[in-house]
Structures are given as structure tokens and as C-alpha cells.
PDB file of N, CA and C in Angstrom:
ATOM      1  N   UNK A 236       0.827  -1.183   0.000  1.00  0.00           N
ATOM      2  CA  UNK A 236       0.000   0.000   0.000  1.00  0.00           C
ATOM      3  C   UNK A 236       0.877   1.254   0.000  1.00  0.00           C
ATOM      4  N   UNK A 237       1.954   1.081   0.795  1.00  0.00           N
ATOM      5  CA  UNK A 237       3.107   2.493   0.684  1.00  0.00           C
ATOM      6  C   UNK A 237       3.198   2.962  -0.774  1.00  0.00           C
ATOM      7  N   UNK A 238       3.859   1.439  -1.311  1.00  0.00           N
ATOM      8  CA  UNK A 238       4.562   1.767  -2.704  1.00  0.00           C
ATOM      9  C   UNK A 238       3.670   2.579  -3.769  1.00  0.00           C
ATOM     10  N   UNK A 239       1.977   1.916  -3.188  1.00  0.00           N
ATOM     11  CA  UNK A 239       0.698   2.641  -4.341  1.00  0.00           C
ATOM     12  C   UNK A 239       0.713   4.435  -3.803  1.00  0.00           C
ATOM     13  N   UNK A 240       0.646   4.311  -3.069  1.00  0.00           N
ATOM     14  CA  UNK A 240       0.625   6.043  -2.104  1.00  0.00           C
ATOM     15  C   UNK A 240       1.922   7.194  -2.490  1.00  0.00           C
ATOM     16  N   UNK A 241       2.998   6.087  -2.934  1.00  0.00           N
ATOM     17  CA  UNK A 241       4.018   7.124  -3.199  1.00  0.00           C
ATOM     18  C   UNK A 241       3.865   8.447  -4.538  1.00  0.00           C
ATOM     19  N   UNK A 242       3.236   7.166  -5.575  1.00  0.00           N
ATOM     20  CA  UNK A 242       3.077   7.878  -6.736  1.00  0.00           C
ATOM     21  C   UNK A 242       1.801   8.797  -6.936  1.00  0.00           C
ATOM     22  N   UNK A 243       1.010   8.695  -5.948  1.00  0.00           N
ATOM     23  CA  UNK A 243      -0.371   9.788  -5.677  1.00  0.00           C
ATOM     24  C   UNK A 243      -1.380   9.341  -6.543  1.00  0.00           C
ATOM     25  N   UNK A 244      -1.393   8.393  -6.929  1.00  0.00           N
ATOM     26  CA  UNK A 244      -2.222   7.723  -8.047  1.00  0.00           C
ATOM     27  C   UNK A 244      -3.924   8.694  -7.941  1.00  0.00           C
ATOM     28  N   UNK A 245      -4.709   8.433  -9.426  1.00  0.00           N
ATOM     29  CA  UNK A 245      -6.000   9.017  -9.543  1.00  0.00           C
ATOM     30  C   UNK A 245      -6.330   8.451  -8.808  1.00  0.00           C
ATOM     31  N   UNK A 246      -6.653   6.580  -8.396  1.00  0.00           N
ATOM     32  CA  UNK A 246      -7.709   5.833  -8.522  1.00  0.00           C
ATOM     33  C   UNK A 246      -6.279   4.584  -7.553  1.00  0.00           C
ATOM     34  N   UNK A 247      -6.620   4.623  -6.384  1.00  0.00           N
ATOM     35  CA  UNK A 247      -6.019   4.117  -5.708  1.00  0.00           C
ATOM     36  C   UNK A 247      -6.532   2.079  -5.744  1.00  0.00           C
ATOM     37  N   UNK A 248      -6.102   1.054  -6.049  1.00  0.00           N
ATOM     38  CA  UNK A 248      -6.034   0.015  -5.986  1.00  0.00           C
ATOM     39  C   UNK A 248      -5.851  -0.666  -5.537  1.00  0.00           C
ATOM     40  N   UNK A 249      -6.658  -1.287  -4.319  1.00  0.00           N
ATOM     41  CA  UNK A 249      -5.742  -2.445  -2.846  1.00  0.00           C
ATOM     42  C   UNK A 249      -6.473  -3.469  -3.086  1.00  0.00           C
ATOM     43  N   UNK A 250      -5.994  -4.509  -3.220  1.00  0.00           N
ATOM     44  CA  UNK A 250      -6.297  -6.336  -3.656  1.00  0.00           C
ATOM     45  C   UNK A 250      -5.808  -7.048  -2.083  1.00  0.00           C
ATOM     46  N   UNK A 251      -6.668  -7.231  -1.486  1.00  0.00           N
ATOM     47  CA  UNK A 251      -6.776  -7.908   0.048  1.00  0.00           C
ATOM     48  C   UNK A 251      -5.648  -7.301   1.194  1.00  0.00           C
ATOM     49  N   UNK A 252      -5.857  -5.681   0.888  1.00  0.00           N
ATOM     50  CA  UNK A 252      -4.562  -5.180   1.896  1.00  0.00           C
ATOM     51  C   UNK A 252      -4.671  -5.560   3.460  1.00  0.00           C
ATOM     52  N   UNK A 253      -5.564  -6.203   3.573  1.00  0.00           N
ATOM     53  CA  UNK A 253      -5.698  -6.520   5.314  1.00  0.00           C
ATOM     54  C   UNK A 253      -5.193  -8.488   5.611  1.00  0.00           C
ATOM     55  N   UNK A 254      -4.698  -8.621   4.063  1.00  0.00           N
ATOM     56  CA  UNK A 254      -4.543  -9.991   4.314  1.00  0.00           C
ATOM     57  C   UNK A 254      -3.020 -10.389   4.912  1.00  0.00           C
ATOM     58  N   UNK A 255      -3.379 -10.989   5.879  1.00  0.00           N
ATOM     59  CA  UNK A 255      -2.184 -11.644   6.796  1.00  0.00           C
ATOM     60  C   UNK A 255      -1.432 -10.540   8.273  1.00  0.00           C
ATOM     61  N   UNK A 256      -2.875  -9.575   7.719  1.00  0.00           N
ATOM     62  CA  UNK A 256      -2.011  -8.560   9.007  1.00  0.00           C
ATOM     63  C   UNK A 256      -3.261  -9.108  10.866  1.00  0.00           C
ATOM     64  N   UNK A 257      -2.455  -8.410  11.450  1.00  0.00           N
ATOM     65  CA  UNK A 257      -2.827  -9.160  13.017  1.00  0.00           C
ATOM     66  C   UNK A 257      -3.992  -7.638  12.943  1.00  0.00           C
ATOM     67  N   UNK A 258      -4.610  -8.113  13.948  1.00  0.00           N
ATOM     68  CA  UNK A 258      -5.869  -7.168  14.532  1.00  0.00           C
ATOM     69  C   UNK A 258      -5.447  -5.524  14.795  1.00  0.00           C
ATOM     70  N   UNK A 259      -4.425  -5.288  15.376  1.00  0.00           N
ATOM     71  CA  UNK A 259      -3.733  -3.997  15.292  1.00  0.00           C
ATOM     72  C   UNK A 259      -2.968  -3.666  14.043  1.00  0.00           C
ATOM     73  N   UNK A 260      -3.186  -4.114  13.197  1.00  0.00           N
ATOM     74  CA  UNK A 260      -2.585  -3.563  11.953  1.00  0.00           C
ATOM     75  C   UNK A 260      -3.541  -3.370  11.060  1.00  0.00           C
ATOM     76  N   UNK A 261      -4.629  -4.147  11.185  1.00  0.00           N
ATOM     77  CA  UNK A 261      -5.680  -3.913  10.340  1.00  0.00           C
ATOM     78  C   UNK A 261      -6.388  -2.929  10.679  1.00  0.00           C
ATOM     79  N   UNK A 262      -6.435  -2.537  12.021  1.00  0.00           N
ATOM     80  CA  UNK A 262      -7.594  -1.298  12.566  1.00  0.00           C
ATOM     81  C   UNK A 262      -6.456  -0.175  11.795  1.00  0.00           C
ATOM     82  N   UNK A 263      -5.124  -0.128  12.002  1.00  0.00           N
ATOM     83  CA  UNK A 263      -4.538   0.951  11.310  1.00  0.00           C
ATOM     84  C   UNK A 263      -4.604   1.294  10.045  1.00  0.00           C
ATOM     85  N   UNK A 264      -4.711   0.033   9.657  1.00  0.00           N
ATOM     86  CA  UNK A 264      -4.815   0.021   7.503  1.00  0.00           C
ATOM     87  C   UNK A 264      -6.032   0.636   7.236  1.00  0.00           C
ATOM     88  N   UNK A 265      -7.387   0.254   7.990  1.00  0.00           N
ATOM     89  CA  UNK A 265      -8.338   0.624   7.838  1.00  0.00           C
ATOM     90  C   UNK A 265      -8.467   2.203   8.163  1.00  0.00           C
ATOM     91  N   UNK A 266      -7.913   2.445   9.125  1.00  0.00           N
ATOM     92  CA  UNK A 266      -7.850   4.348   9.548  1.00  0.00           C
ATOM     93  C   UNK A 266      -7.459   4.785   8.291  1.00  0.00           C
ATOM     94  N   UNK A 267      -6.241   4.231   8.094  1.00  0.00           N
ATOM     95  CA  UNK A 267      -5.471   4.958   6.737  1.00  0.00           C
ATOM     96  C   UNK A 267      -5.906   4.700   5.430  1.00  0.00           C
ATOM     97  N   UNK A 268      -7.029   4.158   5.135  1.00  0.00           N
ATOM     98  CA  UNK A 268      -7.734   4.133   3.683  1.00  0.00           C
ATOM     99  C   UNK A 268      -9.011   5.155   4.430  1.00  0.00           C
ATOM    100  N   UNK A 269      -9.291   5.507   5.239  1.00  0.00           N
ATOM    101  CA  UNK A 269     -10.697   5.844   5.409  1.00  0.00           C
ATOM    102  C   UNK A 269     -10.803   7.610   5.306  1.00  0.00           C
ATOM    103  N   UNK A 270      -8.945   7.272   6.123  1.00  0.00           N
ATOM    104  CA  UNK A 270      -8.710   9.189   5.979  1.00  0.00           C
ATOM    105  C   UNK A 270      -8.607   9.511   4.514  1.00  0.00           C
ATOM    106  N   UNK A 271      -7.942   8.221   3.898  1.00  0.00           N
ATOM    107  CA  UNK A 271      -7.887   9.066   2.265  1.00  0.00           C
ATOM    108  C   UNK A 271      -8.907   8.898   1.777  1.00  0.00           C
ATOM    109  N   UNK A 272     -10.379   8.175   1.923  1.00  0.00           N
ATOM    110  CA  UNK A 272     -11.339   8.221   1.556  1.00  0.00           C
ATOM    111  C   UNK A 272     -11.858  10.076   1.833  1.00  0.00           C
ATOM    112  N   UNK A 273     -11.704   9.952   3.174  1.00  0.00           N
ATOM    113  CA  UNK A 273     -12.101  11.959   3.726  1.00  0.00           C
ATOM    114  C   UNK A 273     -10.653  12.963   3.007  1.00  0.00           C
ATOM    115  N   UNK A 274     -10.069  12.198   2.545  1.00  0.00           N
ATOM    116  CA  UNK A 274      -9.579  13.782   1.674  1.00  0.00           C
ATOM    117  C   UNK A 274      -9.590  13.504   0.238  1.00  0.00           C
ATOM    118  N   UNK A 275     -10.130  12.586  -0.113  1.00  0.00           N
ATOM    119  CA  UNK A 275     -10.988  12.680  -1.890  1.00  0.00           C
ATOM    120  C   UNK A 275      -9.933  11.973  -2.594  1.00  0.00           C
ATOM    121  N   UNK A 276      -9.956  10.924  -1.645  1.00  0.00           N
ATOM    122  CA  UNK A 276      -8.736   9.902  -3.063  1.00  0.00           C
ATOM    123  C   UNK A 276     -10.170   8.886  -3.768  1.00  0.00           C
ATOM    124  N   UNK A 277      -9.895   8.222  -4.639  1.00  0.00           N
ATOM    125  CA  UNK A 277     -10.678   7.417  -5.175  1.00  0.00           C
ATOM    126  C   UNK A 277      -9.691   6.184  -4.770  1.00  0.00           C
ATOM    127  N   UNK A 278     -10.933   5.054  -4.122  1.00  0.00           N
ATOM    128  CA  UNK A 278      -9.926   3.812  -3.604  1.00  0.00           C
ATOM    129  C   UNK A 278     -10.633   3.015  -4.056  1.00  0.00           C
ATOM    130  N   UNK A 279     -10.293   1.774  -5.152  1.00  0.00           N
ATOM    131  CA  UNK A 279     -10.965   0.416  -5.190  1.00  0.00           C
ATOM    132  C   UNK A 279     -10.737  -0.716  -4.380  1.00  0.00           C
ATOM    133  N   UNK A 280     -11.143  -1.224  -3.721  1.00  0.00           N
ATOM    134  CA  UNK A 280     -10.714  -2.047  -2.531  1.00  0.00           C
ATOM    135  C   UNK A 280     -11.127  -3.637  -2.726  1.00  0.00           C
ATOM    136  N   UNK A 281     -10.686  -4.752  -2.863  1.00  0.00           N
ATOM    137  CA  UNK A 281     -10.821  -5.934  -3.179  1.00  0.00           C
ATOM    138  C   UNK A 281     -10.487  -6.521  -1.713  1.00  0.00           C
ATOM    139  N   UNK A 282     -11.676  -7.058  -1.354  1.00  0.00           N
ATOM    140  CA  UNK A 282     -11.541  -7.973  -0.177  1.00  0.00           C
ATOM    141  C   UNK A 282     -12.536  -9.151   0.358  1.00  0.00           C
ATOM    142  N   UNK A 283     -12.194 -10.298   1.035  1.00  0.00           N
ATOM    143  CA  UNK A 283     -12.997 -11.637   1.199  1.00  0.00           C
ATOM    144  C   UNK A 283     -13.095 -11.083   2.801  1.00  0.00           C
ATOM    145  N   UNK A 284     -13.154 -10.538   3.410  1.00  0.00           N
ATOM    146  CA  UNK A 284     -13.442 -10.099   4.725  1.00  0.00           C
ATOM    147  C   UNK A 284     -14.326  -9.030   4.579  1.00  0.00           C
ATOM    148  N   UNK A 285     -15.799  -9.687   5.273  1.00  0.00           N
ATOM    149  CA  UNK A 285     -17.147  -8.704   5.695  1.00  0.00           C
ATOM    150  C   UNK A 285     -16.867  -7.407   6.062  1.00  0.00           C
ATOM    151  N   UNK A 286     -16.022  -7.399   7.228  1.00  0.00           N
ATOM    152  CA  UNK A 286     -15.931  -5.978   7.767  1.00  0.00           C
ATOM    153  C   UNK A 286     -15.056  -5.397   6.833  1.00  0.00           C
ATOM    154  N   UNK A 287     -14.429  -5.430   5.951  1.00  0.00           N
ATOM    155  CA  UNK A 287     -13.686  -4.559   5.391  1.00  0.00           C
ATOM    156  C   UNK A 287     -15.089  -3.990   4.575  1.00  0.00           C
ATOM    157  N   UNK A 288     -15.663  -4.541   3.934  1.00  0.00           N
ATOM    158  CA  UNK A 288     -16.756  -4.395   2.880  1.00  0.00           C
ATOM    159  C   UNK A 288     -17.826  -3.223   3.801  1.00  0.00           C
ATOM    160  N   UNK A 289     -17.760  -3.249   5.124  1.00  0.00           N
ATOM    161  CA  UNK A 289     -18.701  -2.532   5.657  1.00  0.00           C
ATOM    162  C   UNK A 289     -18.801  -1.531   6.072  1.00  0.00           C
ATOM    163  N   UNK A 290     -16.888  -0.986   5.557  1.00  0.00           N
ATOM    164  CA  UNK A 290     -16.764   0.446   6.257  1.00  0.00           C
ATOM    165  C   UNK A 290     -16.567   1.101   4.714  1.00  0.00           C
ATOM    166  N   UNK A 291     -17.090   0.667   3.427  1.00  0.00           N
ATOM    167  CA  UNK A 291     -17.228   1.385   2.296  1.00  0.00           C
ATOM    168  C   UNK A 291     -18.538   1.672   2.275  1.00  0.00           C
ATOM    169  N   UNK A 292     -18.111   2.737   1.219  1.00  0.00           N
ATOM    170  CA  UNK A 292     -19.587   4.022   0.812  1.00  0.00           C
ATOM    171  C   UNK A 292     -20.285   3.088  -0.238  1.00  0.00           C
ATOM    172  N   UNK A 293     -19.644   2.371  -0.939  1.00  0.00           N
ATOM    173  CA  UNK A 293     -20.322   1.534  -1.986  1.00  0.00           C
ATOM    174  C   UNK A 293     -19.321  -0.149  -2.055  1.00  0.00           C
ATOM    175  N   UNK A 294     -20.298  -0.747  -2.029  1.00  0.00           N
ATOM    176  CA  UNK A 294     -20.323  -2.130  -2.153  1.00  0.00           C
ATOM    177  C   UNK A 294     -20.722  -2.633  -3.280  1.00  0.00           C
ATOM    178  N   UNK A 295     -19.822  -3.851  -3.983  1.00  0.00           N
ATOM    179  CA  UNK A 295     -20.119  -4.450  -5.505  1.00  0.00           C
ATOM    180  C   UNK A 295     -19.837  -6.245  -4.967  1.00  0.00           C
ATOM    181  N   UNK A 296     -20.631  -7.078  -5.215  1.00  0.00           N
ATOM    182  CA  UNK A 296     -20.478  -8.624  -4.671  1.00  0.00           C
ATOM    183  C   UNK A 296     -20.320  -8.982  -6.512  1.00  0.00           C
ATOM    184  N   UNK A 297     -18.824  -9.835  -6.052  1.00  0.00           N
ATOM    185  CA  UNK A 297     -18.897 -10.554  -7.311  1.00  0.00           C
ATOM    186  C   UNK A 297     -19.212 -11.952  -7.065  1.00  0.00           C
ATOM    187  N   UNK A 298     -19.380 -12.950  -8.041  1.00  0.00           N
ATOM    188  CA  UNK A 298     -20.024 -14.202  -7.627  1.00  0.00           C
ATOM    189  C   UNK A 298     -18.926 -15.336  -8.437  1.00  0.00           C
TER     190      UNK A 298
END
């Protein structure tokens, strides 16, 4: 997630960023996509974990 953040991207891209992290790392990952959600980044977020899905503004279920 650093390496995507460096380049300031339009349309920010995270493919299971909470995968393999412990309970205190994930509440942090999650702060830190939510603040760049509140200062107007565009984030696509790919994840198999409910609660990640539940702290977005929009939800898409693929099958």
C-alpha cells in the first residue's frame, strides 16, 4: 500500500490489503484508507473479509 501512495495515483487500488495482518494492523490500515477516503482519493478495494466491505460508501459482490 506504501509503494501505491508514493506515486499519488488518480484511482487508488488495494487487492486484500488486510490480508495476513494481526488485529492492530488492520484497525490501522483501515484508519489509513478511510482518511484518504475523507480527503478525496478514489480507492478500489478488493476484499474476502465482511468488515472490510462494511466500512465502504459503496459495495459491488462478485459471484
Amino acid at each position: 500500500m506504501a509503494r501505491g501512495l508514493l506515486s499519488s495515483p488518480d484511482v487508488l487500488i488495494l487487492d486484500e490489503p488486510i490480508c495476513g495482518a494481526d488485529v492492530g494492523a488492520r484497525c490501522e490500515i483501515y484508519a489509513i484508507i478511510a482518511d484518504l477516503a475523507e480527503r478525496g482519493w478514489s480507492i478500489i478495494m478488493v476484499s474476502s473479509e465482511p468488515p472490510a466491505m462494511g466500512r465502504s460508501s459503496r459495495k459491488e459482490r462478485s459471484r
